[in-house]
Coordinates of C-alpha atoms in Angstrom, one line a residue:
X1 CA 21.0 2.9 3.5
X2 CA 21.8 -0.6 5.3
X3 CA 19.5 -1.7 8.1
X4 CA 21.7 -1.2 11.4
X5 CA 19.4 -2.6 14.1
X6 CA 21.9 -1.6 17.2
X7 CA 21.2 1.7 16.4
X8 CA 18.3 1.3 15.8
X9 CA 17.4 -0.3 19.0
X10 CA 19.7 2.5 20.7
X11 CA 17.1 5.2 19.3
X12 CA 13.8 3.5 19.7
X13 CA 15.1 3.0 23.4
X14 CA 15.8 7.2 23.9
X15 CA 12.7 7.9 22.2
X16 CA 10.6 5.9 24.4
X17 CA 12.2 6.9 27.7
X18 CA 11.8 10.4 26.3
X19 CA 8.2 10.2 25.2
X20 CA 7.4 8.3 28.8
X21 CA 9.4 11.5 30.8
X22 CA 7.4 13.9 28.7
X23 CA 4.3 12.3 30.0
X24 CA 5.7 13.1 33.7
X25 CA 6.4 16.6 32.8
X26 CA 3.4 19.1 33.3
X27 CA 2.6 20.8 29.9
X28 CA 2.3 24.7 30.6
X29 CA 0.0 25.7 28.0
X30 CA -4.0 23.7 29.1
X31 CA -4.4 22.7 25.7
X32 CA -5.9 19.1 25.9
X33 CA -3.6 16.6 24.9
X34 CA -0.8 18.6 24.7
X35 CA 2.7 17.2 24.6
X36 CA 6.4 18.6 24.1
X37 CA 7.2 16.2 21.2
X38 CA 11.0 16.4 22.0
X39 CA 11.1 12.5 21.5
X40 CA 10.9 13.0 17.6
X41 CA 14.2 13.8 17.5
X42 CA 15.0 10.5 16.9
X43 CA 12.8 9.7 14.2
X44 CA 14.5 13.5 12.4
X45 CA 18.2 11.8 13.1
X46 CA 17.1 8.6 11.6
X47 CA 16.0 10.6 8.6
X48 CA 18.7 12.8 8.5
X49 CA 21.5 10.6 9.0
X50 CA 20.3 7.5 7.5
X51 CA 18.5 8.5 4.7
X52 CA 16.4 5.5 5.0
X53 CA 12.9 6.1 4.8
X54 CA 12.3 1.8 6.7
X55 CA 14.7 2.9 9.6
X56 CA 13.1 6.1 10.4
X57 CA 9.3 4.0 10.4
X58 CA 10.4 1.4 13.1
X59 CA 11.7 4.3 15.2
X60 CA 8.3 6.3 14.6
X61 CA 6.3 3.3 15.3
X62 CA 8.5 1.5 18.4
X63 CA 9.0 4.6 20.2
X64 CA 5.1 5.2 19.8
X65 CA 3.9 2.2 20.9
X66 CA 6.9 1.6 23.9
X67 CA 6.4 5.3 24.9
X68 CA 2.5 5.3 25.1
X69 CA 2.7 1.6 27.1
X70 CA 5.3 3.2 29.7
X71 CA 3.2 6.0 30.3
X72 CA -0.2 4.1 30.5
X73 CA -1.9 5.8 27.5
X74 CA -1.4 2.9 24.8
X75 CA -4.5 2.2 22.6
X76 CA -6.6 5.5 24.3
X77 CA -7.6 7.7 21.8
X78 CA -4.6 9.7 22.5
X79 CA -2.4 7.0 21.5
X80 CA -3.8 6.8 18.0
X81 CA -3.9 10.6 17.6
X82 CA -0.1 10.6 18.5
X83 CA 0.5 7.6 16.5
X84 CA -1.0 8.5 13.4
X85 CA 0.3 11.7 13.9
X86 CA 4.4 10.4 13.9
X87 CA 3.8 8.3 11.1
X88 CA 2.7 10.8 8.5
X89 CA 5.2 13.2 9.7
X90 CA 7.8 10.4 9.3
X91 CA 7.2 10.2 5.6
X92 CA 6.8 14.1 5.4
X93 CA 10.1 14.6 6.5
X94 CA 11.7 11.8 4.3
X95 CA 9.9 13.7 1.5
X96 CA 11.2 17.0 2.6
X97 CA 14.6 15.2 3.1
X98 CA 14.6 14.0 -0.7
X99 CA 13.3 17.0 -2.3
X100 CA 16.9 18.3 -1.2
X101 CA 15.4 21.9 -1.0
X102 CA 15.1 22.1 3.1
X103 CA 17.6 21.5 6.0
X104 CA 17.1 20.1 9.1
X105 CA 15.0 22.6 10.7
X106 CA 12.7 22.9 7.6
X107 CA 12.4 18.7 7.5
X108 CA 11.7 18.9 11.4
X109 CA 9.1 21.5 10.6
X110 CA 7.7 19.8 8.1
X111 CA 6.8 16.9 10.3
X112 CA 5.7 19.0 13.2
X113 CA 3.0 21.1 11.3
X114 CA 1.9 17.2 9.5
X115 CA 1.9 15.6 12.8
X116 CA -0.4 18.4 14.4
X117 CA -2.4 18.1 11.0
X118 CA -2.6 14.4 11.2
X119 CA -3.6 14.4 15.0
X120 CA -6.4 17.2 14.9
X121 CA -7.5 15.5 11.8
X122 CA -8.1 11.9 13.4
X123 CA -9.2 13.6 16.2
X124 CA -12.2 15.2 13.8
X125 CA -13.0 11.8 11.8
X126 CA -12.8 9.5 15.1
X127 CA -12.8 10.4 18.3
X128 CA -14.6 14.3 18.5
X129 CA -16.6 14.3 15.1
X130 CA -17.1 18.2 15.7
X131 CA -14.7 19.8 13.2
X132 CA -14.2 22.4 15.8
X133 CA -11.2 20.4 17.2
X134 CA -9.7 22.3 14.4
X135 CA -9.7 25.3 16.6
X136 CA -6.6 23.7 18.4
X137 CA -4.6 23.7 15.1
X138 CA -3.0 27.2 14.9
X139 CA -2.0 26.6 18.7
X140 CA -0.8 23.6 18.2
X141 CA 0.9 24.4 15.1
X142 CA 3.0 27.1 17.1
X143 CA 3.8 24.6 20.0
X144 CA 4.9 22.4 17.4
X145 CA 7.4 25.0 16.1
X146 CA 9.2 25.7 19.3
X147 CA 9.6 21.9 19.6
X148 CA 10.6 21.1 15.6
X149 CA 13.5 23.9 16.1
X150 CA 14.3 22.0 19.5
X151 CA 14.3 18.8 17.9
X152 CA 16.5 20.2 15.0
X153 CA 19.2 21.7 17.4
X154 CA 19.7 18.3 19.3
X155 CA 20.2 16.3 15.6
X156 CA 22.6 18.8 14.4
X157 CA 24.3 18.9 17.9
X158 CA 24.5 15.0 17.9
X159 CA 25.6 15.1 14.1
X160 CA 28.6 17.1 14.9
X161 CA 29.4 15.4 17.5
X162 CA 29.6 11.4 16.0
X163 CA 30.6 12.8 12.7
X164 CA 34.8 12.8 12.7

């Protein structure tokens, strides 16, 4: 549960060049604001392997903020949407970590669905203030699945693969 800033570093730096490639890749579904999420996965290691709920926060918040000024999109209302959206489903998925009861693909899940609900749920309250952005939920909510159980294969891939 030690603070190891190297790898720390090491994962903010792939999120960020992930979440800035993301931005360059066209989204296939036209569903505004619409992203892959694939650069969560570092924020699910984090969780996963370090247990450390501190760890997992930098990486949500670095890789947000780095990511978003890479691709030009920091402080629009997309980047609070996506940033509000990574840090609740940061401590979702360190709750679903310590209730012991889910594995990696539930606690990447977990996240994805409370991202999505975060970000439609800012979107309502600041930015739209029509509760009909909630009509983006359930497709979002399926996106977010494909890209949870994408997320969830690369940790377990890169678990086995450091792990002697």
């Amino acid at each position: 549960m030690k603070n190891n800033i190297p790898k720390q570093a090491i994962l903010i730096a792939l999120a960020s060049a992930v979440y800035y490639v993301e931005s360059l890749v066209p989204f296939p579904i036209p569903l505004p604001g619409a992203r892959w999420g694939f650069s969560n996965f570092a924020v699910l290691y984090s969780i996963v392997e370090d247990k450390n709920l501190k760890n997992a926060l930098y990486i949500a918040i670095f890789k947000s903020i780095l990511g978003s000024l890479l691709s030009g999109k920091f402080l629009s209302p997309t980047f609070f949407m996506g940033f509000s959206g990574s840090v609740i489903a940061t401590l979702i998925m360190y709750l679903a970590l310590k209730t012991k009861k889910f594995g990696i693909i539930g606690i990447s899940e977990s996240g994805a669905i409370f991202n999505n609900i975060t970000q439609v749920t800012f979107g309502w309250l600041f930015i739209i203030k029509s509760a009909g952005i909630y009509w983006y939920l359930p497709q979002m909510i399926l996106i977010g699945t494909f890209s949870a159980i994408a997320n969830a294969i690369v940790v377990k891939s890169a678990l086995r693969s450091v792990k002697p």
